[in-house]
CSV table of C-alpha atoms in Angstrom, one decimal:
chain,number,residue,atom,x,y,z
F,1,UNK,CA,0.0,0.0,0.0
F,2,UNK,CA,1.2,3.5,-0.8
F,3,UNK,CA,0.6,6.3,1.7
F,4,UNK,CA,-0.7,9.5,0.2
F,5,UNK,CA,1.1,12.5,1.6
F,6,UNK,CA,0.0,16.1,1.8
F,7,UNK,CA,2.9,18.5,2.5
F,8,UNK,CA,1.8,21.7,4.3
F,9,UNK,CA,4.4,24.4,3.7
F,10,UNK,CA,6.9,24.9,0.9
F,11,UNK,CA,9.6,27.2,2.2
F,12,UNK,CA,13.0,25.9,2.9
F,13,UNK,CA,11.6,23.1,5.2
F,14,UNK,CA,9.2,21.8,2.6
F,15,UNK,CA,11.3,22.3,-0.5
F,16,UNK,CA,14.6,21.1,0.9
F,17,UNK,CA,14.0,19.0,4.0
F,18,UNK,CA,10.8,17.1,3.2
F,19,UNK,CA,9.6,16.9,-0.4
F,20,UNK,CA,12.8,15.4,-1.8
F,21,UNK,CA,12.8,12.7,0.9
F,22,UNK,CA,9.1,11.9,0.7
F,23,UNK,CA,9.4,11.4,-3.1
F,24,UNK,CA,12.5,9.1,-2.6
F,25,UNK,CA,11.0,6.6,-0.1
F,26,UNK,CA,9.0,3.5,-1.3
F,27,UNK,CA,5.5,3.4,0.2
F,28,UNK,CA,5.0,7.2,0.0
F,29,UNK,CA,3.5,9.3,-2.7
F,30,UNK,CA,3.4,13.1,-2.6
F,31,UNK,CA,-0.2,14.0,-3.7
F,32,UNK,CA,-0.5,17.6,-2.7
F,33,UNK,CA,1.5,20.6,-1.5
F,34,UNK,CA,-0.1,23.5,0.4
F,35,UNK,CA,1.4,26.9,-0.1
F,36,UNK,CA,-0.1,30.3,-0.7
F,37,UNK,CA,3.0,31.8,-2.2
F,38,UNK,CA,2.6,32.0,-6.1
F,39,UNK,CA,6.3,31.6,-6.8
F,40,UNK,CA,6.5,28.5,-4.6
F,41,UNK,CA,3.3,27.2,-6.3
F,42,UNK,CA,5.0,27.4,-9.6
F,43,UNK,CA,8.2,25.7,-8.3
F,44,UNK,CA,6.1,22.8,-7.1
F,45,UNK,CA,4.4,22.4,-10.5
F,46,UNK,CA,7.8,22.5,-12.2
F,47,UNK,CA,9.6,20.0,-9.9
F,48,UNK,CA,6.7,17.7,-9.1
F,49,UNK,CA,4.3,17.5,-12.1
F,50,UNK,CA,1.0,16.0,-11.3
F,51,UNK,CA,1.1,17.0,-7.6
F,52,UNK,CA,-1.9,19.1,-6.6
F,53,UNK,CA,-1.1,22.6,-5.4
F,54,UNK,CA,-3.5,24.0,-2.8
F,55,UNK,CA,-3.5,27.6,-1.5
F,56,UNK,CA,-4.7,26.5,2.0
F,57,UNK,CA,-5.3,23.3,3.8
F,58,UNK,CA,-9.0,23.6,4.3
F,59,UNK,CA,-10.0,21.1,1.6
F,60,UNK,CA,-7.8,18.5,3.2
F,61,UNK,CA,-9.2,19.1,6.7
F,62,UNK,CA,-12.8,19.1,5.4
F,63,UNK,CA,-12.3,16.0,3.4
F,64,UNK,CA,-9.4,13.9,4.7
F,65,UNK,CA,-10.4,10.7,2.9
F,66,UNK,CA,-7.8,11.3,0.1
F,67,UNK,CA,-4.8,11.8,2.5
F,68,UNK,CA,-3.0,9.2,4.7
F,69,UNK,CA,-0.3,11.4,6.2
F,70,UNK,CA,0.1,15.2,6.6
F,71,UNK,CA,3.6,16.7,6.9
F,72,UNK,CA,3.6,20.1,8.6
F,73,UNK,CA,6.6,22.4,8.0
F,74,UNK,CA,5.4,25.9,8.7
F,75,UNK,CA,6.4,28.6,11.2
F,76,UNK,CA,6.7,27.3,14.7
F,77,UNK,CA,3.7,29.2,16.1
F,78,UNK,CA,1.4,27.3,13.7
F,79,UNK,CA,2.6,23.8,14.5
F,80,UNK,CA,0.1,23.1,17.3
F,81,UNK,CA,-3.0,24.6,15.7
F,82,UNK,CA,-2.4,22.9,12.3
F,83,UNK,CA,-1.4,19.6,13.8
F,84,UNK,CA,-4.5,19.7,16.1
F,85,UNK,CA,-6.8,20.1,13.1
F,86,UNK,CA,-5.1,17.3,11.2
F,87,UNK,CA,-5.2,14.9,14.1
F,88,UNK,CA,-8.8,15.7,14.9
F,89,UNK,CA,-9.5,14.9,11.2
F,90,UNK,CA,-8.0,11.5,11.8
F,91,UNK,CA,-4.7,12.1,10.0
F,92,UNK,CA,-1.3,11.0,11.3
F,93,UNK,CA,1.2,13.9,11.3
F,94,UNK,CA,4.9,14.4,10.7
F,95,UNK,CA,5.6,17.6,12.6
F,96,UNK,CA,8.7,19.7,12.0
F,97,UNK,CA,10.8,20.5,15.1
F,98,UNK,CA,10.1,21.9,17.5
F,99,UNK,CA,6.8,20.2,17.6
F,100,UNK,CA,5.4,22.8,19.9
F,101,UNK,CA,6.4,25.8,22.0
F,102,UNK,CA,5.9,24.0,25.3
F,103,UNK,CA,6.1,20.5,26.5
F,104,UNK,CA,2.5,20.6,27.7
F,105,UNK,CA,1.3,21.5,24.1
F,106,UNK,CA,3.3,18.5,22.8
F,107,UNK,CA,1.7,16.2,25.3
F,108,UNK,CA,-1.7,17.4,24.4
F,109,UNK,CA,-1.1,16.6,20.7
F,110,UNK,CA,-0.2,13.0,21.8
F,111,UNK,CA,-3.5,12.6,23.6
F,112,UNK,CA,-5.7,13.4,20.5
F,113,UNK,CA,-5.2,9.9,18.9
F,114,UNK,CA,-3.5,9.5,15.6
F,115,UNK,CA,0.3,9.2,15.7
F,116,UNK,CA,2.6,12.3,15.8
F,117,UNK,CA,6.0,11.8,14.3
F,118,UNK,CA,8.5,14.5,15.4
F,119,UNK,CA,10.9,15.3,12.5
F,120,UNK,CA,14.3,15.0,14.2
F,121,UNK,CA,16.2,14.2,11.0
F,122,UNK,CA,19.7,14.7,12.5
F,123,UNK,CA,19.5,11.3,14.2
F,124,UNK,CA,20.4,10.2,10.7
F,125,UNK,CA,23.4,12.5,10.2
F,126,UNK,CA,26.4,10.4,9.0
F,127,UNK,CA,28.7,11.5,11.9
F,128,UNK,CA,26.0,10.8,14.5
F,129,UNK,CA,25.3,7.4,13.0
F,130,UNK,CA,29.0,6.7,13.1
F,131,UNK,CA,29.2,7.8,16.8
F,132,UNK,CA,26.3,5.5,17.7
F,133,UNK,CA,28.0,2.6,16.0
F,134,UNK,CA,31.3,3.3,17.7
F,135,UNK,CA,29.6,3.5,21.1
F,136,UNK,CA,27.7,0.2,20.4
F,137,UNK,CA,31.0,-1.5,19.5
F,138,UNK,CA,32.6,-0.3,22.7
F,139,UNK,CA,35.3,1.6,20.8
F,140,UNK,CA,35.1,4.6,23.2
F,141,UNK,CA,34.6,2.6,26.4
F,142,UNK,CA,32.4,4.4,28.9
F,143,UNK,CA,31.5,7.9,27.7
F,144,UNK,CA,31.8,10.6,30.3
F,145,UNK,CA,31.4,13.7,28.3
F,146,UNK,CA,29.5,14.4,25.0
F,147,UNK,CA,30.4,17.8,23.4
F,148,UNK,CA,28.3,18.9,20.5
F,149,UNK,CA,28.2,22.1,18.4
F,150,UNK,CA,25.9,23.6,15.8
F,151,UNK,CA,27.6,26.9,15.1
F,152,UNK,CA,27.3,29.4,12.3
F,153,UNK,CA,28.8,32.8,11.4
F,154,UNK,CA,25.9,34.9,10.4
F,155,UNK,CA,26.7,38.4,11.8
F,156,UNK,CA,23.8,40.1,10.0
F,157,UNK,CA,20.3,39.6,11.4
F,158,UNK,CA,17.8,38.5,8.8
F,159,UNK,CA,14.1,39.6,8.9
F,160,UNK,CA,12.4,36.3,9.9
F,161,UNK,CA,10.1,34.8,12.5
F,162,UNK,CA,13.2,32.8,13.6
F,163,UNK,CA,14.6,36.1,14.9
F,164,UNK,CA,11.4,37.1,16.7
F,165,UNK,CA,11.4,37.9,20.4
F,166,UNK,CA,7.7,36.9,20.7
F,167,UNK,CA,7.7,33.7,22.8
F,168,UNK,CA,4.9,32.3,20.6
F,169,UNK,CA,7.3,32.2,17.7
F,170,UNK,CA,9.8,30.1,19.5
F,171,UNK,CA,12.3,32.0,17.5
F,172,UNK,CA,15.5,31.8,19.5
F,173,UNK,CA,18.4,29.6,18.6
F,174,UNK,CA,17.7,27.1,21.4
F,175,UNK,CA,14.4,26.2,19.7
F,176,UNK,CA,16.1,26.2,16.3
F,177,UNK,CA,19.6,24.7,16.3
F,178,UNK,CA,19.5,23.7,19.9
F,179,UNK,CA,16.6,21.3,19.4
F,180,UNK,CA,18.8,19.1,17.2
F,181,UNK,CA,21.6,19.0,19.7
F,182,UNK,CA,19.2,18.3,22.6
F,183,UNK,CA,17.5,15.5,20.7
F,184,UNK,CA,20.8,13.8,19.9
F,185,UNK,CA,21.9,13.9,23.5
F,186,UNK,CA,18.6,12.4,24.6
F,187,UNK,CA,18.8,9.8,21.9
F,188,UNK,CA,22.3,8.7,23.2
F,189,UNK,CA,21.9,9.1,27.0
F,190,UNK,CA,18.2,9.6,27.9
F,191,UNK,CA,16.6,12.7,29.3
F,192,UNK,CA,18.8,14.8,31.7
F,193,UNK,CA,18.2,15.2,35.4
F,194,UNK,CA,19.8,18.7,35.6
F,195,UNK,CA,20.1,21.5,33.1
F,196,UNK,CA,22.3,24.6,33.2
F,197,UNK,CA,22.2,27.3,30.5
F,198,UNK,CA,23.9,30.5,29.3
F,199,UNK,CA,21.8,32.3,26.8
F,200,UNK,CA,23.0,35.5,25.1
F,201,UNK,CA,22.1,38.0,22.4
F,202,UNK,CA,25.4,38.9,20.6
F,203,UNK,CA,24.6,40.4,17.2
F,204,UNK,CA,23.7,44.1,16.7
F,205,UNK,CA,20.0,44.3,16.0
F,206,UNK,CA,19.2,40.8,17.3
F,207,UNK,CA,16.0,40.6,19.3
F,208,UNK,CA,16.4,37.2,20.8
F,209,UNK,CA,19.0,34.6,21.8
F,210,UNK,CA,21.5,33.9,19.1
F,211,UNK,CA,24.4,32.3,21.2
F,212,UNK,CA,23.9,29.7,23.8
F,213,UNK,CA,25.5,27.0,25.9
F,214,UNK,CA,23.7,24.2,27.7
F,215,UNK,CA,25.1,21.7,30.1
F,216,UNK,CA,23.0,18.6,30.7
F,217,UNK,CA,23.6,15.9,33.4
F,218,UNK,CA,22.1,12.6,32.5
F,219,UNK,CA,21.0,9.9,35.0
F,220,UNK,CA,23.9,7.7,34.1
F,221,UNK,CA,26.4,10.5,35.0
F,222,UNK,CA,27.2,11.5,31.4
F,223,UNK,CA,27.5,15.3,30.9
F,224,UNK,CA,26.4,16.7,27.6
F,225,UNK,CA,27.8,20.1,26.7
F,226,UNK,CA,26.0,21.7,23.8
F,227,UNK,CA,26.9,24.9,22.0
F,228,UNK,CA,24.6,26.7,19.4
F,229,UNK,CA,25.4,30.0,17.8
F,230,UNK,CA,24.7,32.3,14.9
F,231,UNK,CA,27.6,34.5,16.0
F,232,UNK,CA,30.6,32.1,16.0
F,233,UNK,CA,33.6,33.7,14.3
F,234,UNK,CA,35.4,30.4,14.7
F,235,UNK,CA,33.7,27.0,14.4
F,236,UNK,CA,34.6,24.4,17.1
F,237,UNK,CA,34.4,20.6,16.7
F,238,UNK,CA,31.1,19.3,15.6
F,239,UNK,CA,31.5,16.4,18.1
F,240,UNK,CA,34.1,15.8,20.8
F,241,UNK,CA,33.1,12.7,22.7
F,242,UNK,CA,35.3,11.5,25.5
F,243,UNK,CA,35.3,7.9,26.8
F,244,UNK,CA,37.6,6.0,29.1
F,245,UNK,CA,39.2,4.2,26.2
F,246,UNK,CA,39.2,6.7,23.4
F,247,UNK,CA,37.7,9.9,22.0
F,248,UNK,CA,35.8,10.6,18.8
F,249,UNK,CA,36.2,14.0,17.3
F,250,UNK,CA,34.7,15.4,14.1
F,251,UNK,CA,34.6,18.8,12.4
F,252,UNK,CA,32.1,20.2,9.9
F,253,UNK,CA,28.4,19.4,9.2
F,254,UNK,CA,26.8,16.4,7.6
F,255,UNK,CA,26.5,17.0,3.8
F,256,UNK,CA,22.9,16.0,3.2
F,257,UNK,CA,21.5,19.5,3.6
F,258,UNK,CA,23.9,20.9,1.1
F,259,UNK,CA,23.1,18.1,-1.3
F,260,UNK,CA,19.4,18.6,-1.1
F,261,UNK,CA,19.8,22.4,-1.6
F,262,UNK,CA,21.7,21.5,-4.8
F,263,UNK,CA,18.8,19.5,-6.1
F,264,UNK,CA,20.2,16.0,-5.3
F,265,UNK,CA,18.0,13.3,-3.7
F,266,UNK,CA,18.6,10.0,-1.8
F,267,UNK,CA,17.7,8.1,-5.0
F,268,UNK,CA,21.1,8.9,-6.5
F,269,UNK,CA,24.1,6.6,-6.0
F,270,UNK,CA,26.4,7.6,-3.2
F,271,UNK,CA,23.8,9.5,-1.3
F,272,UNK,CA,25.0,10.6,2.2
F,273,UNK,CA,28.7,9.6,1.7
F,274,UNK,CA,31.3,12.0,3.0
F,275,UNK,CA,34.8,12.5,1.5
F,276,UNK,CA,37.8,11.1,3.4
F,277,UNK,CA,39.1,14.6,4.3
F,278,UNK,CA,36.0,15.1,6.5
F,279,UNK,CA,36.3,11.8,8.5
F,280,UNK,CA,36.4,12.0,12.2
F,281,UNK,CA,39.3,10.7,14.4
F,282,UNK,CA,39.2,7.9,17.0
F,283,UNK,CA,41.9,7.4,19.6
F,284,UNK,CA,43.9,9.0,22.3
F,285,UNK,CA,46.6,11.7,22.2
F,286,UNK,CA,49.4,10.6,19.8
F,287,UNK,CA,47.5,7.6,18.7
F,288,UNK,CA,44.4,8.5,16.7
F,289,UNK,CA,43.2,7.3,13.3
F,290,UNK,CA,40.5,8.5,10.8
F,291,UNK,CA,37.3,6.6,10.9
F,292,UNK,CA,35.1,6.4,7.8
F,293,UNK,CA,31.9,8.2,8.3
F,294,UNK,CA,28.8,6.1,7.8
F,295,UNK,CA,26.5,7.5,5.0
F,296,UNK,CA,24.0,10.0,6.2
F,297,UNK,CA,20.4,8.7,5.7
F,298,UNK,CA,17.7,11.3,6.4
F,299,UNK,CA,15.4,9.2,4.2
F,300,UNK,CA,15.4,6.5,6.9
F,301,UNK,CA,13.1,8.8,9.0
F,302,UNK,CA,10.4,8.5,6.4
F,303,UNK,CA,11.0,4.8,5.9
F,304,UNK,CA,10.4,4.5,9.7
F,305,UNK,CA,7.1,6.4,9.3
F,306,UNK,CA,6.0,3.9,6.6
F,307,UNK,CA,7.0,1.0,8.8
F,308,UNK,CA,5.1,2.4,11.8
F,309,UNK,CA,1.9,3.2,9.9
F,310,UNK,CA,1.9,0.1,7.6
F,311,UNK,CA,3.4,-2.6,9.8
F,312,UNK,CA,2.9,-1.3,13.4
F,313,UNK,CA,6.6,-0.8,13.9
F,314,UNK,CA,8.1,1.7,16.4
F,315,UNK,CA,8.0,5.4,15.5
F,316,UNK,CA,11.3,6.6,14.0
F,317,UNK,CA,11.4,9.3,16.8
F,318,UNK,CA,9.1,8.8,19.8
F,319,UNK,CA,6.9,11.8,20.7
F,320,UNK,CA,8.1,11.3,24.3
F,321,UNK,CA,11.6,12.2,23.2
F,322,UNK,CA,10.3,15.5,21.6
F,323,UNK,CA,8.5,16.2,24.9
F,324,UNK,CA,11.6,15.6,26.9
F,325,UNK,CA,13.5,17.9,24.5
F,326,UNK,CA,11.1,20.7,25.1
F,327,UNK,CA,11.3,20.1,28.8
F,328,UNK,CA,15.1,20.7,28.4
F,329,UNK,CA,14.4,23.9,26.5
F,330,UNK,CA,12.0,25.1,29.2
F,331,UNK,CA,14.6,24.3,31.9
F,332,UNK,CA,17.3,26.1,30.0
F,333,UNK,CA,15.1,29.3,29.8
F,334,UNK,CA,14.5,29.0,33.6
F,335,UNK,CA,18.2,28.5,34.3
F,336,UNK,CA,19.3,31.5,32.2
F,337,UNK,CA,16.7,33.6,33.9
F,338,UNK,CA,18.0,32.5,37.4
F,339,UNK,CA,14.9,30.6,38.3
């Protein structure tokens, strides 16, 4: 059986992070894209001939019989109301991160009924997949510290809801880049028991947090140190993971986003593979070696959605993990405010 997918939103999220993956995974067919932007409507028609283009989602909500899955990739403040309407219409939902502004909102979505699949695609980054493999093999021994960075040098503030100071927009960098880092830490070590945060606004004209550091203490004693910034004039290691047998250190970002922006898709040979000069290093001082990076595989998120809906398999990302991530964000905001 093929699941009919309606994609709600065709900005960067829809055009780069969702549509190319949906159309690359067996068991899914993109049947409609919802966007009110005329230029984006024309782009959909050019790139995906035969896919319906709708100016608003009302026809789908009013008659959901022709849809099996709704994917929502719209501004953060619209996630909950749109997902609520879809779920109440009986439609499972893939919901872009962050799934909600608060953990309570996310919990409420889970109580409506149909499945909610949080889109935390960076669990399938090549370097993160490699780290999980090395940990499973025992190559690092017992990990004591997990350092993770998602940093950019963007000194000029763009006009965007992501730069909004309105709490309803969830526009600060902890909700944006930080959500990825928090989710990866939770995926590896479980929800933390303690959260400490330093949140700053560095760039001239910025209205909300654009530079942040979070320290998480997990129940097993591992400490996760997470950096996220739009004002980093020097980029630190992507991962620096310290175990009692070895470390694993990488630099640079997974290449799937760049490939998707260039128009490539997972249907092409060699998808997700990184060149040798980007490989991370495993070892101890004076004795480290490069480790081939496992191919990135963002398409596996959607393969997991198909498996869950068609075969009753586990969700690719449990909603409980997204709730736990939002609880970390809320704790970070309290910590930085001295509460």
